[in-house]
């Protein structure tokens, strides 16, 4: 399946000399986005040199961000001192998706009660872009628009408690989503999204939650079907140059 690449724009160190805090936030935003959409893969080792060069910055803010993400369990430090994306074993993967069902289902219910015509229009537009990406077999845009669809819905809940928890879950399981597109038994057709949109239009919070839970559970089952005892890892996890909008 070919991957369509989009260029990221490096920090302009010549014209604008950004403040150190700005650089750090820039790197953090890039890394968080990459983990949540699945642009970084299970088992992939993070290269300070490559990340710093790609973002147009020095290794120091990259090192600080990687340390923060290790502390958040989104990345792990190996015995050799390198940092990589964890390979999730079946037990942890199952637990993550179970908790996702509870928290994201709750956020979807809350969002439905506050849904506006503008939210429905935005979600419909994102899903159309997702369908185009699916048709084109454009993996990264499939992952990106899927994540944007879910987070746009959840943020409409206006919950200051749920969103940080949901983001933490996506940082941990997000890298497995690339593999979900490669599993023959996993139909990526956004059918649950269609049902969710219809339920939002009808202000049917129960049906919206049901659609979200089914969407999450289907993906979780597919990933567990290919997870070995040592966790999920793609054979080319250390190689691809995956670039994305963030």
PDB file of C-alpha atoms in Angstrom, residues 17-183:
ATOM      1  CA  UNK A  17      15.215  32.900  15.976  1.00  0.00           C
ATOM      2  CA  UNK A  18      12.295  31.495  17.945  1.00  0.00           C
ATOM      3  CA  UNK A  19      12.385  31.447  21.722  1.00  0.00           C
ATOM      4  CA  UNK A  20      13.493  28.185  23.341  1.00  0.00           C
ATOM      5  CA  UNK A  21      10.015  27.564  24.744  1.00  0.00           C
ATOM      6  CA  UNK A  22       8.503  27.976  21.296  1.00  0.00           C
ATOM      7  CA  UNK A  23      10.911  25.413  19.823  1.00  0.00           C
ATOM      8  CA  UNK A  24      10.126  22.955  22.606  1.00  0.00           C
ATOM      9  CA  UNK A  25       6.368  23.298  22.036  1.00  0.00           C
ATOM     10  CA  UNK A  26       6.892  22.913  18.300  1.00  0.00           C
ATOM     11  CA  UNK A  27       8.779  19.646  18.791  1.00  0.00           C
ATOM     12  CA  UNK A  28       6.298  18.393  21.389  1.00  0.00           C
ATOM     13  CA  UNK A  29       3.341  19.111  19.115  1.00  0.00           C
ATOM     14  CA  UNK A  30       5.054  17.261  16.267  1.00  0.00           C
ATOM     15  CA  UNK A  31       5.857  14.201  18.380  1.00  0.00           C
ATOM     16  CA  UNK A  32       2.433  14.012  20.015  1.00  0.00           C
ATOM     17  CA  UNK A  33       0.706  14.308  16.663  1.00  0.00           C
ATOM     18  CA  UNK A  34       2.943  11.652  15.136  1.00  0.00           C
ATOM     19  CA  UNK A  35       2.259   9.191  17.934  1.00  0.00           C
ATOM     20  CA  UNK A  36      -1.496   9.752  17.976  1.00  0.00           C
ATOM     21  CA  UNK A  37      -2.001   9.347  14.223  1.00  0.00           C
ATOM     22  CA  UNK A  38       0.330   6.359  13.935  1.00  0.00           C
ATOM     23  CA  UNK A  39       3.120   8.016  11.950  1.00  0.00           C
ATOM     24  CA  UNK A  40       5.589   6.470  14.406  1.00  0.00           C
ATOM     25  CA  UNK A  41       5.415   2.699  14.568  1.00  0.00           C
ATOM     26  CA  UNK A  42       5.718   0.047  17.320  1.00  0.00           C
ATOM     27  CA  UNK A  43       9.384  -0.764  17.851  1.00  0.00           C
ATOM     28  CA  UNK A  44      10.635   2.306  15.986  1.00  0.00           C
ATOM     29  CA  UNK A  45      13.753   3.868  17.524  1.00  0.00           C
ATOM     30  CA  UNK A  46      13.690   7.655  17.795  1.00  0.00           C
ATOM     31  CA  UNK A  47      16.760   9.259  16.222  1.00  0.00           C
ATOM     32  CA  UNK A  48      17.715  12.570  17.835  1.00  0.00           C
ATOM     33  CA  UNK A  49      19.745  13.549  14.789  1.00  0.00           C
ATOM     34  CA  UNK A  50      17.016  12.825  12.241  1.00  0.00           C
ATOM     35  CA  UNK A  51      14.238  14.409  14.273  1.00  0.00           C
ATOM     36  CA  UNK A  52      16.286  17.540  14.974  1.00  0.00           C
ATOM     37  CA  UNK A  53      17.308  17.854  11.312  1.00  0.00           C
ATOM     38  CA  UNK A  54      13.738  17.351  10.085  1.00  0.00           C
ATOM     39  CA  UNK A  55      12.410  19.993  12.460  1.00  0.00           C
ATOM     40  CA  UNK A  56      15.264  22.423  11.892  1.00  0.00           C
ATOM     41  CA  UNK A  57      16.338  22.566  15.524  1.00  0.00           C
ATOM     42  CA  UNK A  58      19.122  21.363  17.811  1.00  0.00           C
ATOM     43  CA  UNK A  59      18.976  17.947  19.522  1.00  0.00           C
ATOM     44  CA  UNK A  60      18.390  19.495  22.972  1.00  0.00           C
ATOM     45  CA  UNK A  61      14.631  20.259  22.712  1.00  0.00           C
ATOM     46  CA  UNK A  62      14.107  16.907  20.982  1.00  0.00           C
ATOM     47  CA  UNK A  63      15.863  15.142  23.863  1.00  0.00           C
ATOM     48  CA  UNK A  64      13.700  17.012  26.390  1.00  0.00           C
ATOM     49  CA  UNK A  65      10.504  16.111  24.554  1.00  0.00           C
ATOM     50  CA  UNK A  66      11.478  12.439  24.283  1.00  0.00           C
ATOM     51  CA  UNK A  67      12.160  12.362  28.035  1.00  0.00           C
ATOM     52  CA  UNK A  68       8.741  13.856  28.706  1.00  0.00           C
ATOM     53  CA  UNK A  69       7.055  11.280  26.483  1.00  0.00           C
ATOM     54  CA  UNK A  70       8.937   8.448  28.215  1.00  0.00           C
ATOM     55  CA  UNK A  71       7.594   9.738  31.532  1.00  0.00           C
ATOM     56  CA  UNK A  72       4.094   9.731  30.016  1.00  0.00           C
ATOM     57  CA  UNK A  73       4.487   6.050  28.908  1.00  0.00           C
ATOM     58  CA  UNK A  74       4.139   7.056  25.257  1.00  0.00           C
ATOM     59  CA  UNK A  75       7.766   6.078  24.584  1.00  0.00           C
ATOM     60  CA  UNK A  76      10.197   3.776  26.396  1.00  0.00           C
ATOM     61  CA  UNK A  77      13.912   3.801  27.079  1.00  0.00           C
ATOM     62  CA  UNK A  78      15.824   0.666  26.147  1.00  0.00           C
ATOM     63  CA  UNK A  79      18.649  -0.929  28.133  1.00  0.00           C
ATOM     64  CA  UNK A  80      21.059   0.551  25.621  1.00  0.00           C
ATOM     65  CA  UNK A  81      19.835   4.067  26.367  1.00  0.00           C
ATOM     66  CA  UNK A  82      17.932   4.682  23.135  1.00  0.00           C
ATOM     67  CA  UNK A  83      14.271   5.690  23.040  1.00  0.00           C
ATOM     68  CA  UNK A  84      11.683   3.808  21.024  1.00  0.00           C
ATOM     69  CA  UNK A  85       7.963   3.354  20.509  1.00  0.00           C
ATOM     70  CA  UNK A  86       6.744   0.532  22.797  1.00  0.00           C
ATOM     71  CA  UNK A  87       5.516  -2.769  21.417  1.00  0.00           C
ATOM     72  CA  UNK A  88       2.191  -3.303  23.144  1.00  0.00           C
ATOM     73  CA  UNK A  89       1.535  -6.840  24.357  1.00  0.00           C
ATOM     74  CA  UNK A  90      -1.956  -8.346  24.171  1.00  0.00           C
ATOM     75  CA  UNK A  91      -2.848  -7.598  27.810  1.00  0.00           C
ATOM     76  CA  UNK A  92      -1.936  -3.914  27.695  1.00  0.00           C
ATOM     77  CA  UNK A  93      -3.460  -3.472  24.252  1.00  0.00           C
ATOM     78  CA  UNK A  94      -6.721  -5.041  25.434  1.00  0.00           C
ATOM     79  CA  UNK A  95      -6.781  -2.853  28.546  1.00  0.00           C
ATOM     80  CA  UNK A  96      -6.125   0.324  26.551  1.00  0.00           C
ATOM     81  CA  UNK A  97      -9.009  -0.382  24.184  1.00  0.00           C
ATOM     82  CA  UNK A  98     -11.343  -1.296  27.051  1.00  0.00           C
ATOM     83  CA  UNK A  99     -10.617   2.017  28.761  1.00  0.00           C
ATOM     84  CA  UNK A 100     -11.014   3.784  25.405  1.00  0.00           C
ATOM     85  CA  UNK A 101     -14.531   2.411  25.098  1.00  0.00           C
ATOM     86  CA  UNK A 102     -15.477   3.829  28.491  1.00  0.00           C
ATOM     87  CA  UNK A 103     -13.883   7.267  28.218  1.00  0.00           C
ATOM     88  CA  UNK A 104     -14.501   7.955  24.542  1.00  0.00           C
ATOM     89  CA  UNK A 105     -18.033   6.615  24.762  1.00  0.00           C
ATOM     90  CA  UNK A 106     -18.683   9.026  27.632  1.00  0.00           C
ATOM     91  CA  UNK A 107     -17.168  11.952  25.722  1.00  0.00           C
ATOM     92  CA  UNK A 108     -19.255  11.134  22.658  1.00  0.00           C
ATOM     93  CA  UNK A 109     -22.436  11.078  24.728  1.00  0.00           C
ATOM     94  CA  UNK A 110     -21.660  14.453  26.282  1.00  0.00           C
ATOM     95  CA  UNK A 111     -20.756  15.929  22.896  1.00  0.00           C
ATOM     96  CA  UNK A 112     -24.065  14.807  21.385  1.00  0.00           C
ATOM     97  CA  UNK A 113     -26.059  16.754  23.934  1.00  0.00           C
ATOM     98  CA  UNK A 114     -24.115  19.888  22.956  1.00  0.00           C
ATOM     99  CA  UNK A 115     -23.862  19.212  19.221  1.00  0.00           C
ATOM    100  CA  UNK A 116     -24.506  22.106  16.862  1.00  0.00           C
ATOM    101  CA  UNK A 117     -25.192  22.108  13.109  1.00  0.00           C
ATOM    102  CA  UNK A 118     -21.653  23.488  12.697  1.00  0.00           C
ATOM    103  CA  UNK A 119     -20.163  20.501  14.521  1.00  0.00           C
ATOM    104  CA  UNK A 120     -22.112  18.082  12.355  1.00  0.00           C
ATOM    105  CA  UNK A 121     -20.946  19.912   9.242  1.00  0.00           C
ATOM    106  CA  UNK A 122     -17.319  19.808  10.373  1.00  0.00           C
ATOM    107  CA  UNK A 123     -17.476  16.099  11.222  1.00  0.00           C
ATOM    108  CA  UNK A 124     -19.165  15.329   7.904  1.00  0.00           C
ATOM    109  CA  UNK A 125     -16.397  17.189   6.057  1.00  0.00           C
ATOM    110  CA  UNK A 126     -13.666  15.321   7.918  1.00  0.00           C
ATOM    111  CA  UNK A 127     -15.321  11.990   7.191  1.00  0.00           C
ATOM    112  CA  UNK A 128     -15.557  12.843   3.482  1.00  0.00           C
ATOM    113  CA  UNK A 129     -11.823  13.530   3.458  1.00  0.00           C
ATOM    114  CA  UNK A 130     -11.266  10.235   5.266  1.00  0.00           C
ATOM    115  CA  UNK A 131     -13.282   8.383   2.631  1.00  0.00           C
ATOM    116  CA  UNK A 132     -11.216   9.994  -0.136  1.00  0.00           C
ATOM    117  CA  UNK A 133      -8.019   8.897   1.637  1.00  0.00           C
ATOM    118  CA  UNK A 134      -9.379   5.345   1.978  1.00  0.00           C
ATOM    119  CA  UNK A 135     -10.242   5.270  -1.723  1.00  0.00           C
ATOM    120  CA  UNK A 136      -6.730   6.462  -2.626  1.00  0.00           C
ATOM    121  CA  UNK A 137      -5.087   4.012  -0.192  1.00  0.00           C
ATOM    122  CA  UNK A 138      -3.396   7.036   1.387  1.00  0.00           C
ATOM    123  CA  UNK A 139      -2.398   5.569   4.748  1.00  0.00           C
ATOM    124  CA  UNK A 140      -1.253   8.650   6.588  1.00  0.00           C
ATOM    125  CA  UNK A 141      -4.273  10.714   5.628  1.00  0.00           C
ATOM    126  CA  UNK A 142      -6.520   7.790   6.620  1.00  0.00           C
ATOM    127  CA  UNK A 143      -4.929   7.828  10.053  1.00  0.00           C
ATOM    128  CA  UNK A 144      -4.872  11.616  10.295  1.00  0.00           C
ATOM    129  CA  UNK A 145      -8.498  12.270   9.322  1.00  0.00           C
ATOM    130  CA  UNK A 146      -9.679   9.387  11.504  1.00  0.00           C
ATOM    131  CA  UNK A 147      -7.953  10.930  14.528  1.00  0.00           C
ATOM    132  CA  UNK A 148      -9.283  14.386  13.669  1.00  0.00           C
ATOM    133  CA  UNK A 149     -12.842  13.038  13.376  1.00  0.00           C
ATOM    134  CA  UNK A 150     -12.698  11.434  16.817  1.00  0.00           C
ATOM    135  CA  UNK A 151     -11.043  14.368  18.580  1.00  0.00           C
ATOM    136  CA  UNK A 152     -13.350  16.944  16.991  1.00  0.00           C
ATOM    137  CA  UNK A 153     -16.289  15.005  18.385  1.00  0.00           C
ATOM    138  CA  UNK A 154     -14.768  14.492  21.832  1.00  0.00           C
ATOM    139  CA  UNK A 155     -13.696  18.125  22.237  1.00  0.00           C
ATOM    140  CA  UNK A 156     -17.306  19.144  21.702  1.00  0.00           C
ATOM    141  CA  UNK A 157     -18.000  17.531  25.090  1.00  0.00           C
ATOM    142  CA  UNK A 158     -16.211  20.519  26.683  1.00  0.00           C
ATOM    143  CA  UNK A 159     -14.826  18.162  29.319  1.00  0.00           C
ATOM    144  CA  UNK A 160     -11.603  19.327  30.947  1.00  0.00           C
ATOM    145  CA  UNK A 161     -11.271  15.932  32.631  1.00  0.00           C
ATOM    146  CA  UNK A 162     -11.922  13.531  29.756  1.00  0.00           C
ATOM    147  CA  UNK A 163      -9.787  15.117  27.025  1.00  0.00           C
ATOM    148  CA  UNK A 164      -6.370  14.809  28.740  1.00  0.00           C
ATOM    149  CA  UNK A 165      -7.168  11.183  29.596  1.00  0.00           C
ATOM    150  CA  UNK A 166      -8.229  10.396  26.033  1.00  0.00           C
ATOM    151  CA  UNK A 167      -5.121  12.085  24.630  1.00  0.00           C
ATOM    152  CA  UNK A 168      -2.966   9.968  26.954  1.00  0.00           C
ATOM    153  CA  UNK A 169      -4.601   6.803  25.625  1.00  0.00           C
ATOM    154  CA  UNK A 170      -4.065   7.853  22.003  1.00  0.00           C
ATOM    155  CA  UNK A 171      -0.398   8.571  22.659  1.00  0.00           C
ATOM    156  CA  UNK A 172      -0.011   4.985  23.848  1.00  0.00           C
ATOM    157  CA  UNK A 173      -2.049   3.020  21.317  1.00  0.00           C
ATOM    158  CA  UNK A 174      -1.799   5.408  18.331  1.00  0.00           C
ATOM    159  CA  UNK A 175       1.299   3.766  16.821  1.00  0.00           C
ATOM    160  CA  UNK A 176      -0.648   0.502  16.422  1.00  0.00           C
ATOM    161  CA  UNK A 177      -3.171   2.165  14.096  1.00  0.00           C
ATOM    162  CA  UNK A 178      -0.869   1.908  11.085  1.00  0.00           C
ATOM    163  CA  UNK A 179      -1.005  -1.862  11.432  1.00  0.00           C
ATOM    164  CA  UNK A 180      -4.803  -1.823  11.596  1.00  0.00           C
ATOM    165  CA  UNK A 181      -4.841  -0.676   7.969  1.00  0.00           C
ATOM    166  CA  UNK A 182      -2.824  -3.719   6.931  1.00  0.00           C
ATOM    167  CA  UNK A 183      -4.994  -6.398   8.564  1.00  0.00           C
TER     168      UNK A 183
END
